[in-house]
Amino acid sequence: MSNVSKNKILLVGWDAADWKVIDQLMNAGQMPALKGLMERGASGNLRTLQPPLSPMLWTSIATGKRPHKHGIYGFTEPTFDGKAIQPMTNLSRKSKAVWNILNQNSYRSLVVGWWPSHPAEPINGVMVSDLFHKSPKKPGDNWTLPSASVHPSERQKDLDELRVHPTEIRADDIFAFAPHAKEVDQEKDSRLSSLMKITAECSTVHNTATHLLETEEWDFAAIYYDAIDHYSHAFMRYRAPQQAHISDSDHRIYRDVVDMGYRLHDMMLQQLLTYTDDQTHVLIVSDHGFHSDHLRPVHLPVEAAGPAAEHRDYGIIVAAGPRIKAGSVVNGANLLDITPTLLELAELPSGSDMDGKVLTDLFKDPISTNEIATWESVSGETGQHASSTTLTEVDSEAMLEQLEALGYINRPKEGSRVEVEDCQLELKVNLARAYMDAQLHGEAAPILFEIYQTSLSDFRVGHLLATCFIALKQTDNLSALLHDMNERTKKYAEIARKRLEELDPVKKERSRFLERAEEVAQQEKIDSSSTDDEWKPPGHQGIFDQREKWQIQLFEAFAAGDRSKLRYFQASLLTMQGKPEEAIALLKTSQHTAQDHISFFYLLSQAYLDSGEFKHAEATLLQGLEIDPQNPACFIALARCYVKQKLPQDAIKVANRAIKLQYYFPTAHFYLGRAQEMLGDYSAAIESMEMAIEQNPNFKEAFKSMERIHKKAGTVSDAAANWKELRQQFLENQSPEIKAIEKYEFKTFSTDELDVHLESFAQQNDKNSKFVSALWRGIPEPGDKENGEEPVIVVSGLPRTGTSMMMQMLQAGGLTAVTDGKRVPDESNPRGYFESELVKDIQTHNKWVFDCGGRVLKVVSPLLPYLPSRLHYKIIYMQRPMQQVLSSQTQMLKKMKRQTGKSSELLAEKYNQQERYADWLLKVQEIPTLKLDYAEVLADPAKASASLETFLGQSLDRVAMVEQVKPDLHREKQE
């Protein structure tokens, strides 16, 4: 196929843009570019899909298909060999994107930053992937251009120069977002750094887009900005109106960030529009909205992709151009509709396998939409990747770091089995949610049941499965599931309460540690004459670090039990069982959050309707709409309420409100048809019923209603007359899982089994201890010292400071060394190393140290913080001039035929930091320490032996100790 017209099309993506914020800013005259575009075009809500995860949504926007068709199910996926995870990329996309279809029709495209679009596809034009604009994790980190982030590759060099580093963001730029930024202590508060990073990345996208629009020939351009989403996740909580849990200081400093982010996008839009003419069609879309009012969640769910709870169901759509109706409102738009509409603007047919529709409301003139069966089988150069294309490990790591920083993924130990299993589980959950969003609950239920039986503490899966059973009217399965969830909730609450009780001694111990650290810091400040730019003790986030706070939040959630959702599902079951009065009584006892209110109001109204209390139902729904005036479920429940009260005009009004908000809503079309039937408008009623059946071919009540309406109208409909046969055909064409749902049996687990599972779930592969994270270096575990009067004697220092020699001396003196003999003597240490392989994994496995009382253990200084703190220690710390240490290490590496590639200056800096940290830690924890100079021990081993005997407080064979010191073995001598 070839295109008839080459009028330009510009598609701009603003992730998370929301009308609630935009309307306020436009009314204040602060977004003139967008307002001008709206005045000469059309605008409206753009309903999102579930789950509202950006890689899935932007792929649906670009393909017109739901996730179960296009193949993008989340943020990450297992690598091909299943041994690790990698970011979700366009390599996993199973459908053509709109630019691939346009590529087949001689369009030249520019695609910048689309998520996911890495590696860049070889399209006719230029593609710049979503990895191109990502900043380095830290200001000093390497910032090389990721491979395959630009097509064609020869454009990489000039585009690389357009990237903006966070350090290039000026102070004046930051003051525009946060006028009181000078009040921020940036050593303790990293939020300004986050603001700089977001703004720098946004600037990179815009620089690249405008440069390409100006210098390249193009017919279609798709430019994606992720900054509004990032500004919102980081700073929406501080925006007015001030929430009760936000401090006055935080509100004052950060309240303007989000609004300035929107204003920045309006200014960038103004510049983009200079590259268009009056024949260019311009579309601006967002994949979802963002809660900016009383519906902002105070706490995010303790689960993967928890930040998505801040998303709102409605994004934005604005369109302008020669074929667009000026000043019109778009109703019932869904983000699946964007690609079919773009194809119509390009005068190309959409595919009937696409889940979206052409937005006919946009167009000033009537259109007759054309379709082909599918674009997937149309031949021609698409600009897609070859099947052999893979993602490089370096690029994968960079993208994973970005997702982790945003809070969308938690990363356990790299390459671990847990990491891969968690990733696979999330992909399954997201796929099931995507099926549910498409009203394919029969497809979702088997997936969720399998997860529920194995992921015992993931109650959100149980809630999703309960929702499926309600949709499928599976009362027996719902009853069994609720019984199981109730039992698990009780057991988990008991387990979690015990875990939380363990926190009191932890808090006390760590508080003492912090007090002592402050004392040491103050004393060093008094005693020291050092300059400000020298090393300072590390700061801590408080008693618990972020990972531990996550664990505590998890256990607090389990201890609370989340009874409100269980009551909600129990009330649903009672309603399904014909017991509305019991459902009403149960719902009235429920406590729930603002975001949960709508679901409770909706269900309570249904129970009132079933019990004939129509006025109570109406009042309840109106109360729910006061909280969220754009909730389509409440509107359609009102339509049902008005039909029950024989108020068809009111029913039609609210049913249309529901359809305008969410066109894909078969129940809304059904009650619209019922109201039209009551008015005698049979042709309109039949049309509404046909739409309800088209959207849900298993809608039994719609078939029955259509049969009745045809009889009243004196017309005949094969579909109405044969609805039982048609429904049976529909069921037979569905997957076999739908027929298997009645066979579910829920296994009962004991408290001990759940205890083990919950511990594993909370720790995420951390074998150290219940509430101690290795990230909190040096912080004590709770409890008294456990090994009485027998301390663990630790020989420490940097590698090549004489630690092996000291181990030899102590063993000769009569002490027992902790060694496994696995590291054999060699040319660098001909008398042996006296080490244990266990020390190498001490960061995550340190319980074995409890068995080392009275013995001598060699632990190099960088690993000292990972010794369990509930033990007595005596530390013998070996010291040596840094230049000699580095020289000795270099000689040793040469003998081993290994090199690190690190400069001596960098190594010296890192080693000095480690030594200072170890010295500070030993002071804070008040561990008895004897420091010995390597050269002095060589020169006078007798004196050193006497010092060791005095320090350890026990008799040693000093003669044998002296004999262990052989200066001729130590090649690297002091000059």
Short mmCIF file of C-alpha atoms in Angstrom, two decimals, residues 515-794:
data_model
loop_
_atom_site.label_atom_id
_atom_site.label_comp_id
_atom_site.label_asym_id
_atom_site.label_seq_id
_atom_site.Cartn_x
_atom_site.Cartn_y
_atom_site.Cartn_z
CA GLU A 515 24.13 8.75 69.94
CA ARG A 516 27.64 7.33 70.28
CA ALA A 517 28.38 8.19 66.63
CA GLU A 518 27.38 11.79 67.31
CA GLU A 519 29.62 11.87 70.38
CA VAL A 520 32.58 10.59 68.35
CA ALA A 521 31.87 13.10 65.57
CA GLN A 522 31.75 15.99 68.03
CA GLN A 523 34.95 14.85 69.75
CA GLU A 524 36.76 14.49 66.43
CA LYS A 525 35.57 17.94 65.46
CA ILE A 526 37.09 19.34 68.64
CA ASP A 527 40.35 17.37 68.37
CA SER A 528 40.85 17.71 64.61
CA SER A 529 42.54 20.50 62.74
CA SER A 530 41.73 18.89 59.39
CA THR A 531 40.31 20.86 56.47
CA ASP A 532 36.66 20.68 55.42
CA ASP A 533 37.41 18.76 52.23
CA GLU A 534 38.85 15.75 54.05
CA TRP A 535 36.88 12.60 54.77
CA LYS A 536 33.88 12.81 57.09
CA PRO A 537 31.97 9.96 58.79
CA PRO A 538 29.07 8.74 56.64
CA GLY A 539 25.62 10.02 57.40
CA HIS A 540 22.71 7.64 57.99
CA GLN A 541 19.03 7.88 57.09
CA GLY A 542 17.83 7.20 60.60
CA ILE A 543 17.33 4.10 62.67
CA PHE A 544 16.11 2.07 59.69
CA ASP A 545 17.26 2.27 56.09
CA GLN A 546 14.91 2.31 53.11
CA ARG A 547 14.96 -1.45 52.63
CA GLU A 548 14.19 -2.09 56.27
CA LYS A 549 11.43 0.51 56.23
CA TRP A 550 9.90 -1.41 53.34
CA GLN A 551 10.04 -4.61 55.41
CA ILE A 552 8.52 -2.88 58.43
CA GLN A 553 5.73 -1.43 56.30
CA LEU A 554 5.11 -4.91 54.94
CA PHE A 555 4.78 -6.45 58.41
CA GLU A 556 2.60 -3.57 59.61
CA ALA A 557 0.28 -4.22 56.68
CA PHE A 558 0.09 -7.92 57.53
CA ALA A 559 -0.46 -7.16 61.22
CA ALA A 560 -3.37 -4.86 60.34
CA GLY A 561 -4.90 -7.62 58.22
CA ASP A 562 -6.64 -5.38 55.64
CA ARG A 563 -10.07 -6.55 56.77
CA SER A 564 -11.87 -3.88 54.77
CA LYS A 565 -11.21 -5.51 51.39
CA LEU A 566 -12.20 -8.90 52.74
CA ARG A 567 -15.48 -7.39 53.96
CA TYR A 568 -15.97 -5.88 50.52
CA PHE A 569 -15.61 -9.26 48.82
CA GLN A 570 -17.71 -10.95 51.49
CA ALA A 571 -20.44 -8.39 50.84
CA SER A 572 -20.16 -9.11 47.11
CA LEU A 573 -20.67 -12.79 47.84
CA LEU A 574 -23.71 -12.08 50.00
CA THR A 575 -25.19 -9.95 47.19
CA MET A 576 -24.57 -12.74 44.68
CA GLN A 577 -26.25 -15.20 47.08
CA GLY A 578 -29.38 -13.04 47.27
CA LYS A 579 -28.69 -11.67 50.76
CA PRO A 580 -28.54 -7.90 50.16
CA GLU A 581 -29.61 -6.96 53.70
CA GLU A 582 -26.65 -8.88 55.17
CA ALA A 583 -24.35 -7.25 52.61
CA ILE A 584 -25.57 -3.78 53.62
CA ALA A 585 -25.00 -4.49 57.32
CA LEU A 586 -21.47 -5.75 56.62
CA LEU A 587 -20.49 -2.80 54.41
CA LYS A 588 -21.66 -0.29 56.97
CA THR A 589 -19.10 -1.69 59.43
CA SER A 590 -16.19 -1.31 57.00
CA GLN A 591 -13.42 1.23 57.31
CA HIS A 592 -11.70 2.25 54.11
CA THR A 593 -9.53 4.88 52.45
CA ALA A 594 -10.68 7.69 50.16
CA GLN A 595 -9.63 5.70 47.10
CA ASP A 596 -11.56 2.66 48.33
CA HIS A 597 -14.71 4.72 48.94
CA ILE A 598 -15.93 4.46 45.35
CA SER A 599 -15.86 0.66 45.34
CA PHE A 600 -17.69 0.51 48.65
CA PHE A 601 -20.29 3.06 47.61
CA TYR A 602 -20.85 1.20 44.36
CA LEU A 603 -21.31 -2.17 46.05
CA LEU A 604 -23.49 -0.69 48.79
CA SER A 605 -25.71 0.87 46.14
CA GLN A 606 -26.07 -2.49 44.39
CA ALA A 607 -27.14 -4.11 47.64
CA TYR A 608 -29.68 -1.34 48.21
CA LEU A 609 -31.01 -1.84 44.67
CA ASP A 610 -31.32 -5.60 45.19
CA SER A 611 -33.24 -5.01 48.40
CA GLY A 612 -35.58 -2.47 46.71
CA GLU A 613 -34.23 0.56 48.61
CA PHE A 614 -33.85 2.73 45.50
CA LYS A 615 -33.61 6.10 47.25
CA HIS A 616 -30.84 4.84 49.53
CA ALA A 617 -29.04 3.51 46.46
CA GLU A 618 -29.32 6.87 44.68
CA ALA A 619 -28.09 8.79 47.72
CA THR A 620 -25.14 6.44 48.15
CA LEU A 621 -24.05 6.83 44.52
CA LEU A 622 -24.36 10.60 44.61
CA GLN A 623 -22.20 10.57 47.73
CA GLY A 624 -19.60 8.52 45.84
CA LEU A 625 -19.65 10.95 42.90
CA GLU A 626 -18.91 13.81 45.29
CA ILE A 627 -15.59 12.08 45.97
CA ASP A 628 -14.83 11.27 42.33
CA PRO A 629 -17.11 13.09 39.85
CA GLN A 630 -15.62 11.16 36.92
CA ASN A 631 -16.31 7.61 38.03
CA PRO A 632 -18.15 5.76 35.22
CA ALA A 633 -19.15 2.82 37.44
CA CYS A 634 -21.13 5.15 39.71
CA PHE A 635 -22.88 6.70 36.72
CA ILE A 636 -23.93 3.35 35.31
CA ALA A 637 -25.10 2.23 38.75
CA LEU A 638 -27.21 5.38 38.83
CA ALA A 639 -28.61 4.42 35.42
CA ARG A 640 -29.64 1.06 36.83
CA CYS A 641 -31.16 2.83 39.82
CA TYR A 642 -33.22 5.13 37.59
CA VAL A 643 -34.35 2.23 35.40
CA LYS A 644 -35.54 0.44 38.55
CA GLN A 645 -37.45 3.61 39.52
CA LYS A 646 -38.87 3.94 35.98
CA LEU A 647 -37.09 7.24 35.34
CA PRO A 648 -35.81 6.62 31.79
CA GLN A 649 -34.81 10.22 31.02
CA ASP A 650 -32.55 10.36 34.08
CA ALA A 651 -31.19 6.90 33.24
CA ILE A 652 -30.29 7.96 29.68
CA LYS A 653 -28.54 11.07 30.97
CA VAL A 654 -26.24 9.24 33.41
CA ALA A 655 -25.69 6.24 31.08
CA ASN A 656 -24.42 8.64 28.43
CA ARG A 657 -22.15 10.25 31.05
CA ALA A 658 -20.69 6.83 31.72
CA ILE A 659 -20.20 6.09 28.01
CA LYS A 660 -18.52 9.44 27.42
CA LEU A 661 -16.02 8.61 30.14
CA GLN A 662 -15.55 4.96 29.14
CA TYR A 663 -16.90 3.91 25.78
CA TYR A 664 -15.87 0.26 26.23
CA PHE A 665 -18.47 -0.38 28.94
CA PRO A 666 -21.06 -3.01 27.91
CA THR A 667 -23.20 -2.52 31.04
CA ALA A 668 -23.53 1.18 30.26
CA HIS A 669 -24.83 0.44 26.75
CA PHE A 670 -27.18 -2.16 28.24
CA TYR A 671 -28.87 0.22 30.69
CA LEU A 672 -28.95 2.94 28.05
CA GLY A 673 -30.87 0.46 25.88
CA ARG A 674 -33.21 -0.42 28.76
CA ALA A 675 -34.05 3.26 29.26
CA GLN A 676 -34.56 3.79 25.52
CA GLU A 677 -36.87 0.78 25.48
CA MET A 678 -38.93 2.31 28.28
CA LEU A 679 -39.38 5.45 26.15
CA GLY A 680 -40.44 3.35 23.15
CA ASP A 681 -37.37 4.30 21.12
CA TYR A 682 -36.87 0.72 19.96
CA SER A 683 -34.39 1.37 17.15
CA ALA A 684 -32.06 3.23 19.52
CA ALA A 685 -32.54 0.53 22.16
CA ILE A 686 -31.63 -2.23 19.69
CA GLU A 687 -28.53 -0.29 18.65
CA SER A 688 -27.46 0.05 22.31
CA MET A 689 -28.03 -3.67 22.97
CA GLU A 690 -26.04 -4.60 19.88
CA MET A 691 -23.14 -2.50 21.16
CA ALA A 692 -23.36 -4.18 24.58
CA ILE A 693 -23.23 -7.61 22.91
CA GLU A 694 -20.40 -6.56 20.59
CA GLN A 695 -18.34 -5.49 23.62
CA ASN A 696 -19.33 -8.58 25.63
CA PRO A 697 -20.57 -11.52 23.50
CA ASN A 698 -21.33 -13.41 26.73
CA PHE A 699 -23.87 -10.79 27.90
CA LYS A 700 -26.90 -13.04 28.45
CA GLU A 701 -29.20 -10.28 29.72
CA ALA A 702 -28.45 -8.15 26.64
CA PHE A 703 -29.44 -11.03 24.33
CA LYS A 704 -32.71 -11.50 26.23
CA SER A 705 -33.47 -7.77 26.16
CA MET A 706 -32.79 -7.55 22.44
CA GLU A 707 -35.21 -10.44 21.79
CA ARG A 708 -37.89 -8.67 23.84
CA ILE A 709 -37.31 -5.29 22.14
CA HIS A 710 -37.53 -6.84 18.65
CA LYS A 711 -40.88 -8.40 19.58
CA LYS A 712 -42.18 -5.03 20.79
CA ALA A 713 -40.95 -3.36 17.59
CA GLY A 714 -42.40 -6.11 15.42
CA THR A 715 -39.02 -6.83 13.89
CA VAL A 716 -36.93 -9.98 13.71
CA SER A 717 -33.32 -10.44 14.78
CA ASP A 718 -31.45 -13.69 14.25
CA ALA A 719 -29.06 -12.68 17.03
CA ALA A 720 -31.95 -12.09 19.45
CA ALA A 721 -33.84 -15.24 18.48
CA ASN A 722 -30.81 -17.46 18.62
CA TRP A 723 -29.02 -15.90 21.57
CA LYS A 724 -28.67 -19.22 23.44
CA GLU A 725 -27.01 -20.84 20.45
CA LEU A 726 -24.80 -17.81 19.82
CA ARG A 727 -23.75 -17.70 23.47
CA GLN A 728 -22.89 -21.39 23.40
CA GLN A 729 -20.78 -20.84 20.29
CA PHE A 730 -19.02 -18.02 22.06
CA LEU A 731 -18.23 -20.23 25.06
CA GLU A 732 -16.96 -23.03 22.82
CA ASN A 733 -14.60 -20.61 21.09
CA GLN A 734 -13.08 -19.50 24.38
CA SER A 735 -10.01 -21.10 25.91
CA PRO A 736 -10.55 -24.30 27.92
CA GLU A 737 -9.55 -22.51 31.14
CA ILE A 738 -12.98 -20.86 31.30
CA LYS A 739 -14.61 -24.25 31.64
CA ALA A 740 -12.11 -25.40 34.27
CA ILE A 741 -12.70 -22.70 36.85
CA GLU A 742 -15.22 -24.73 38.83
CA LYS A 743 -12.53 -27.26 39.76
CA TYR A 744 -10.46 -24.98 42.03
CA GLU A 745 -9.45 -26.33 45.42
CA PHE A 746 -7.54 -24.18 47.89
CA LYS A 747 -4.77 -25.85 49.84
CA THR A 748 -4.64 -25.06 53.56
CA PHE A 749 -1.26 -24.00 54.96
CA SER A 750 -0.12 -24.21 58.58
CA THR A 751 1.12 -21.22 60.56
CA ASP A 752 4.67 -22.61 60.43
CA GLU A 753 4.56 -22.94 56.63
CA LEU A 754 3.27 -19.40 56.30
CA ASP A 755 5.92 -18.16 58.75
CA VAL A 756 8.71 -19.59 56.60
CA HIS A 757 7.16 -18.19 53.42
CA LEU A 758 6.63 -14.73 54.87
CA GLU A 759 10.20 -14.60 56.16
CA SER A 760 11.50 -15.53 52.72
CA PHE A 761 9.21 -13.03 51.02
CA ALA A 762 10.24 -10.17 53.30
CA GLN A 763 13.96 -10.79 53.22
CA GLN A 764 14.19 -11.26 49.43
CA ASN A 765 17.18 -13.59 49.54
CA ASP A 766 18.87 -11.85 52.49
CA LYS A 767 20.22 -14.54 54.84
CA ASN A 768 21.74 -12.14 57.36
CA SER A 769 19.07 -11.56 60.02
CA LYS A 770 15.46 -10.49 60.36
CA PHE A 771 15.81 -6.74 60.49
CA VAL A 772 19.41 -6.02 59.54
CA SER A 773 20.34 -4.82 56.07
CA ALA A 774 23.91 -4.89 54.85
CA LEU A 775 23.27 -1.42 53.47
CA TRP A 776 23.22 -0.13 57.04
CA ARG A 777 26.93 -0.74 57.51
CA GLY A 778 28.08 -1.22 61.06
CA ILE A 779 24.72 -0.84 62.78
CA PRO A 780 24.33 -3.29 65.67
CA GLU A 781 21.80 -6.05 65.91
CA PRO A 782 19.67 -6.09 69.09
CA GLY A 783 20.46 -7.91 72.29
CA ASP A 784 23.26 -8.39 74.78
CA LYS A 785 26.70 -9.65 73.87
CA GLU A 786 26.36 -13.38 73.37
CA ASN A 787 29.80 -14.94 73.71
CA GLY A 788 30.58 -14.09 77.31
CA GLU A 789 34.24 -13.56 78.18
CA GLU A 790 35.68 -15.15 75.05
CA PRO A 791 36.06 -12.46 72.40
CA VAL A 792 36.62 -13.15 68.76
CA ILE A 793 40.16 -12.01 67.98
CA VAL A 794 40.17 -10.32 64.60
#
